[in-house]
Short mmCIF file of C-alpha atoms in Angstrom, two decimals:
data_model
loop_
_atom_site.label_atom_id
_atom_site.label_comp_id
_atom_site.label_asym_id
_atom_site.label_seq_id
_atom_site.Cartn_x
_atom_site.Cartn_y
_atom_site.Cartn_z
CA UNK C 270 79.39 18.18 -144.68
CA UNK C 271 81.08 16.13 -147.27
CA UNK C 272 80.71 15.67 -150.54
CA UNK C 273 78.50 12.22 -150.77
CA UNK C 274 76.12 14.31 -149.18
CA UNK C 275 75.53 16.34 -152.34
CA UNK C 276 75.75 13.01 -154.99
CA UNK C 277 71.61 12.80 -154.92
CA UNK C 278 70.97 16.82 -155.84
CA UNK C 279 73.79 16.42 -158.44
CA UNK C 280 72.15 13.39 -159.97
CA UNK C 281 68.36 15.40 -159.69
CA UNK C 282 69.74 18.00 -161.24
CA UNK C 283 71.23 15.74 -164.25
CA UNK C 284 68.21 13.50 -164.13
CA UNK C 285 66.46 17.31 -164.24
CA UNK C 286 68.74 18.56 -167.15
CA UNK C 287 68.59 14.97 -169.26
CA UNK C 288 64.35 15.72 -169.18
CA UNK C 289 64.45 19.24 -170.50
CA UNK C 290 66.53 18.70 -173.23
CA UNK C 291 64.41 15.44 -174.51
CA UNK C 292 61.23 17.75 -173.92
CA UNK C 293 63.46 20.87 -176.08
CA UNK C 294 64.03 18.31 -178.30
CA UNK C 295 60.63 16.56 -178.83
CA UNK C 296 59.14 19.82 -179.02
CA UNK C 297 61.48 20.99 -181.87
CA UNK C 298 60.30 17.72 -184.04
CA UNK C 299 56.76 18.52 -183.04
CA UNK C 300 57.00 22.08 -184.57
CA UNK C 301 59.34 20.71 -187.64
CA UNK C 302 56.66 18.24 -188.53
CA UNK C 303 53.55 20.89 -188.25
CA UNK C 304 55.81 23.49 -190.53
CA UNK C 305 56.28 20.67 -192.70
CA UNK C 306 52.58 19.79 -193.42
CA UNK C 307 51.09 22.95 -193.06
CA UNK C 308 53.12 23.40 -196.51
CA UNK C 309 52.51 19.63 -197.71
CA UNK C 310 49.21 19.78 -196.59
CA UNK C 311 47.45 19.79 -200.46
CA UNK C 312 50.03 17.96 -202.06
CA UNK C 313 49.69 15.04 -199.83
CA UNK C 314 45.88 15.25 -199.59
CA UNK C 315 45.92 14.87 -203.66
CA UNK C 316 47.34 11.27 -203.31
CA UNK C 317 43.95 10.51 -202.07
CA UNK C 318 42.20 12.21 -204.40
CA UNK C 319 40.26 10.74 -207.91
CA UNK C 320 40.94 14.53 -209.41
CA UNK C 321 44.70 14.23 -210.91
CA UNK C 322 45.89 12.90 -214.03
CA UNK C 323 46.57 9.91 -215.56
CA UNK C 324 50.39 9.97 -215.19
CA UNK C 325 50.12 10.85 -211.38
CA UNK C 326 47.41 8.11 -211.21
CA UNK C 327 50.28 5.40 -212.28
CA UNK C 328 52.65 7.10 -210.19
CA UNK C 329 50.88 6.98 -206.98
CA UNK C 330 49.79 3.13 -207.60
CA UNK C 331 53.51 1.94 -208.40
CA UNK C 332 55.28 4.44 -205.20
CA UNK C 333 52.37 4.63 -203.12
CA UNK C 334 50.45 1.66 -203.09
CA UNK C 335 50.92 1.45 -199.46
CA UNK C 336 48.33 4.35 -198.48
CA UNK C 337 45.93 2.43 -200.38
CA UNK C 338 46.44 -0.80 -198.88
CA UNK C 339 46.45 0.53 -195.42
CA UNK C 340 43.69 2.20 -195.68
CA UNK C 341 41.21 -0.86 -196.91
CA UNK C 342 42.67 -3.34 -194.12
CA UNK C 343 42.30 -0.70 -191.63
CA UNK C 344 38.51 -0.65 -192.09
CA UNK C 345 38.29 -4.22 -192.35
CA UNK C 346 40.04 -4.18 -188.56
CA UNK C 347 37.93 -2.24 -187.29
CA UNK C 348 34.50 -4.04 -188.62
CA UNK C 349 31.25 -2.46 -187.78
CA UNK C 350 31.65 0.80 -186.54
CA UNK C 351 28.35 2.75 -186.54
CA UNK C 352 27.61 4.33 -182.71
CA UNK C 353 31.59 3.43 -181.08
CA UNK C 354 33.76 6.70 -180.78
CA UNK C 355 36.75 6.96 -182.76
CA UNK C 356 40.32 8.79 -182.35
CA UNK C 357 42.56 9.28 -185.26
CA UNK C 358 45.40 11.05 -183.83
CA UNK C 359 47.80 12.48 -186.75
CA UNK C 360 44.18 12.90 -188.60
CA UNK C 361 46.09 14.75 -191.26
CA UNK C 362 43.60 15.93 -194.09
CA UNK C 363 40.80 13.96 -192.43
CA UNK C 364 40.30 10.92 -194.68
CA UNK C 365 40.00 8.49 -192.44
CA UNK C 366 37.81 10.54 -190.13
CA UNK C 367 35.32 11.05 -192.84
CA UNK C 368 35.45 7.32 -193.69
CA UNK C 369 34.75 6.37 -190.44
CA UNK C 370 31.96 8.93 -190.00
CA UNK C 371 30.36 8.37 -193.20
CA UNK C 372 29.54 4.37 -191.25
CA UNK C 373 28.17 6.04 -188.77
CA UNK C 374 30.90 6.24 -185.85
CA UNK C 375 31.11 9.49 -184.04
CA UNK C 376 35.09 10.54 -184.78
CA UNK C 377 37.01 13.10 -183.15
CA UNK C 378 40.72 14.26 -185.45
CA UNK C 379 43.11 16.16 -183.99
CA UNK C 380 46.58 16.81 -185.95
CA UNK C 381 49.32 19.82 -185.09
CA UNK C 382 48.95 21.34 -188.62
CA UNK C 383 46.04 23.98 -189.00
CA UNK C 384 46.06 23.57 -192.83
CA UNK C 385 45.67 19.53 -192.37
CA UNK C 386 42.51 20.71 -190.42
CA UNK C 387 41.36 23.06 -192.86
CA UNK C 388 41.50 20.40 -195.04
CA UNK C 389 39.66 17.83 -193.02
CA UNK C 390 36.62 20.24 -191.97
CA UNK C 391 36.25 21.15 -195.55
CA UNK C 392 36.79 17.42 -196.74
CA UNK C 393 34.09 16.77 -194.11
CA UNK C 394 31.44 19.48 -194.81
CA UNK C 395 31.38 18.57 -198.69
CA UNK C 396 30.98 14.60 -197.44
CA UNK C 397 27.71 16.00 -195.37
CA UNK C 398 28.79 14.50 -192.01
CA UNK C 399 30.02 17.16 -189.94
CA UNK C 400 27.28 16.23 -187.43
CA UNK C 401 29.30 12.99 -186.74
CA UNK C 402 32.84 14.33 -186.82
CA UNK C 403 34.99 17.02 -185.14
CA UNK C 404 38.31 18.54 -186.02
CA UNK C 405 41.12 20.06 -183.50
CA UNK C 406 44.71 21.54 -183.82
CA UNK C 407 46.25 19.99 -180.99
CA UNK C 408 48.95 18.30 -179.43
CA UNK C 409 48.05 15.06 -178.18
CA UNK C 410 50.59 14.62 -175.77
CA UNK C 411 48.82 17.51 -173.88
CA UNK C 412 45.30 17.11 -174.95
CA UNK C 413 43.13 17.74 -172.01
CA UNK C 414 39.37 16.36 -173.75
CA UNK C 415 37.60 14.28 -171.50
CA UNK C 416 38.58 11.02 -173.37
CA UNK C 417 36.75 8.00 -174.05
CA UNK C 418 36.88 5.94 -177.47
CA UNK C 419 36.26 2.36 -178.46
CA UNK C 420 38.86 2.45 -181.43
CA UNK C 421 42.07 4.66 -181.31
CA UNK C 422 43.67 5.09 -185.20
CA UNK C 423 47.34 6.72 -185.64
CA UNK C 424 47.91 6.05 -189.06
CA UNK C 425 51.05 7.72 -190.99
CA UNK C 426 51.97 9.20 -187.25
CA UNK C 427 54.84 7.51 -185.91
CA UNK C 428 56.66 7.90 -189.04
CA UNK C 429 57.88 11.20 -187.28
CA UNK C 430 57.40 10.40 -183.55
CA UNK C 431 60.60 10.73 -181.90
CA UNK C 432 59.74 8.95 -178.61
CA UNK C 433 56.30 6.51 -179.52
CA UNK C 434 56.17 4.68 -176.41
CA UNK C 435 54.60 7.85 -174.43
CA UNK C 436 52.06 7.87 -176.98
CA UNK C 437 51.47 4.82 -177.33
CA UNK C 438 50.69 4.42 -173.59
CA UNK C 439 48.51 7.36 -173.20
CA UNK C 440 46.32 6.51 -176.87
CA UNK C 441 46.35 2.76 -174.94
CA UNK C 442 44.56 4.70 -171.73
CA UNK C 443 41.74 6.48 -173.74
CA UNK C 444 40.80 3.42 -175.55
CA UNK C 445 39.02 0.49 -174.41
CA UNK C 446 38.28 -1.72 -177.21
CA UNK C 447 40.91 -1.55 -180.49
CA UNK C 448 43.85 0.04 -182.19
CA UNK C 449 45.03 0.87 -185.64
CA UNK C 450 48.84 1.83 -185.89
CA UNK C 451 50.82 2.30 -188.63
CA UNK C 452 55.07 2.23 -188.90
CA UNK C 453 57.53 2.87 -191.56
CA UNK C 454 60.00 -0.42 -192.26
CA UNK C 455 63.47 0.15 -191.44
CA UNK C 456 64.97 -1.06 -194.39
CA UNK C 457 63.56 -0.48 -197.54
CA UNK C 458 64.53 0.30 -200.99
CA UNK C 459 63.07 3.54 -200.41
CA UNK C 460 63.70 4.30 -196.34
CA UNK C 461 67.28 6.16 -197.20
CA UNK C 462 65.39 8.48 -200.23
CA UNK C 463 62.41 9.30 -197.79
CA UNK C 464 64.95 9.98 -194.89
CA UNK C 465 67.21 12.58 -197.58
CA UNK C 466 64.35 14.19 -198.73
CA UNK C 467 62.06 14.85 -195.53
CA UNK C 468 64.99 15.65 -193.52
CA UNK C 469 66.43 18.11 -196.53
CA UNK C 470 63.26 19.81 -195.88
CA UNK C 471 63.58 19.72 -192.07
CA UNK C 472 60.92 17.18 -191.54
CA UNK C 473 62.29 14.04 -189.21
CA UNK C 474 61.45 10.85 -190.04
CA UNK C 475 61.81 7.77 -188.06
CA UNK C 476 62.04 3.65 -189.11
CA UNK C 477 61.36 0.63 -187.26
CA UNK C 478 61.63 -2.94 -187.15
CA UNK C 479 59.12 -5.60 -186.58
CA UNK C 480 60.40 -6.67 -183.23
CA UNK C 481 60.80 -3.17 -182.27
CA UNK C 482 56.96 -2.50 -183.30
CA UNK C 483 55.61 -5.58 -181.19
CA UNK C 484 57.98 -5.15 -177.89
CA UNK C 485 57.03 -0.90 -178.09
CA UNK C 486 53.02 -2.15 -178.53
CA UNK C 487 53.52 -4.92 -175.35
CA UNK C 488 55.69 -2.25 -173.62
CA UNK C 489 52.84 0.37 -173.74
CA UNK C 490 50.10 -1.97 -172.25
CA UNK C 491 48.71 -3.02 -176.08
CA UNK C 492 47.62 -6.93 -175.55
CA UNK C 493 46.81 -9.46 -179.17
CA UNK C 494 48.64 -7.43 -181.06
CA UNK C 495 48.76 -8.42 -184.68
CA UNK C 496 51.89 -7.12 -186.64
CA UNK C 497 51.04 -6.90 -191.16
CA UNK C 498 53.93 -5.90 -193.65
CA UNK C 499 52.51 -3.64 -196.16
CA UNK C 500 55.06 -2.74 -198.34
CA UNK C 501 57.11 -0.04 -196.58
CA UNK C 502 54.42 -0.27 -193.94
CA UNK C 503 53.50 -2.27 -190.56
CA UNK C 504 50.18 -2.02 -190.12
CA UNK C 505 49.32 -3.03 -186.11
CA UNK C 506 45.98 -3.89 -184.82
CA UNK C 507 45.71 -4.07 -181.15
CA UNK C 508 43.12 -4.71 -178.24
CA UNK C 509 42.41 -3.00 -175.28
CA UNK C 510 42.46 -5.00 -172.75
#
């Protein structure tokens, strides 16, 4: 035999190789990022919070506006939203989920940190609306739930997503009316200190442009997609269909 016939198991077996160390290495930055907030998980659920003083009050308004602003324009996306199914992947502390639930949608969270989640269920418990809202630890990359949502939500998520098109694609296939998707700007007074200081503490963190945003969104089946600069945000509202 001669050697050309052995050029399409070489290339399998570097096609083979190439995929396992992408998965090794998405995997890593999946476990990075749940170390990371199961520490954060109470500092960064206090920038929601009323209960802080007046100095952090200022602080948060003049650094972290964003959270704010994204958070009001999401709702007004997503309208009237008593009865649909909702999907907030990257639920974090559960905010959102208990926003939507409290207008009478019927939310499912999921997020990789458990302390996020403990978070959420308690945030969720003292809101009296556990009846409309559930709470997982899971990966959603290999979440196995039968799935079925009107409105799909991934808000502060792809800010450490290493590969967001796979996502994208498969939060695109359990949704059939609307998404909510928020990105970090590139290029920002502020993108090189958040990129020092997450990765100092072994957290990655990942930019993107607005062409980048709307080509990943068309690319992953997303269809009227509407692209908003926030601040150090891109807030993305999607259909379906």
């Amino acid at each position: 035999l001669s050697s050309a016939n052995f050029e399409p198991l070489t290339k399998s077996w570097e096609v083979i190789e190439i995929g396992a160390n992408n998965l090794k290495r998405e995997l890593t930055s999946a476990e990075l990022v749940k170390r990371y907030f199961d520490k954060e998980a109470e500092r960064f659920d206090s920038i929601y919070s009323d209960q802080k003083g007046f100095r952090q009050k200022i602080v948060d308004r003049l650094f972290r506006r964003v959270i704010y602003q994204r958070f009001a324009l999401t709702f007004e996306y997503c309208c009237e939203v008593k009865g649909k199914r909702v999907l907030e992947v990257g639920c974090g502390s559960g905010r959102y989920v208990t926003e939507f639930a409290s207008r009478g949608a019927e939310v499912i969270g999921i997020d990789l940190a458990p302390a996020m989640i403990d978070l959420a269920r308690s945030s969720a418990s003292k809101a009296g609306i556990v009846d409309n809202c559930r709470f997982e630890v899971a990966d959603f990359r290999h979440w196995q739930e039968p799935h079925n949502f009107e409105i799909c939500v991934g808000i502060g998520l792809f800010d450490y997503i290493s590969e967001p098109m796979s996502l994208l694609k498969r939060m695109r296939s359990v949704t059939s009316e609307m998404g909510v998707f928020s990105f970090p700007v590139r290029w920002t007074f502020r993108s090189l200190p958040r990129w020092l200081r997450l990765n100092s503490r072994r957290c990655p963190v990942y930019f993107y442009g607005r062409t980048q945003v709307a080509e990943l969104m068309v690319a992953a089946g997303w269809s009227d997609i509407t692209v908003t600069r926030l601040s150090r945000d891109y807030l993305v509202r999607a259909k379906a269909w």
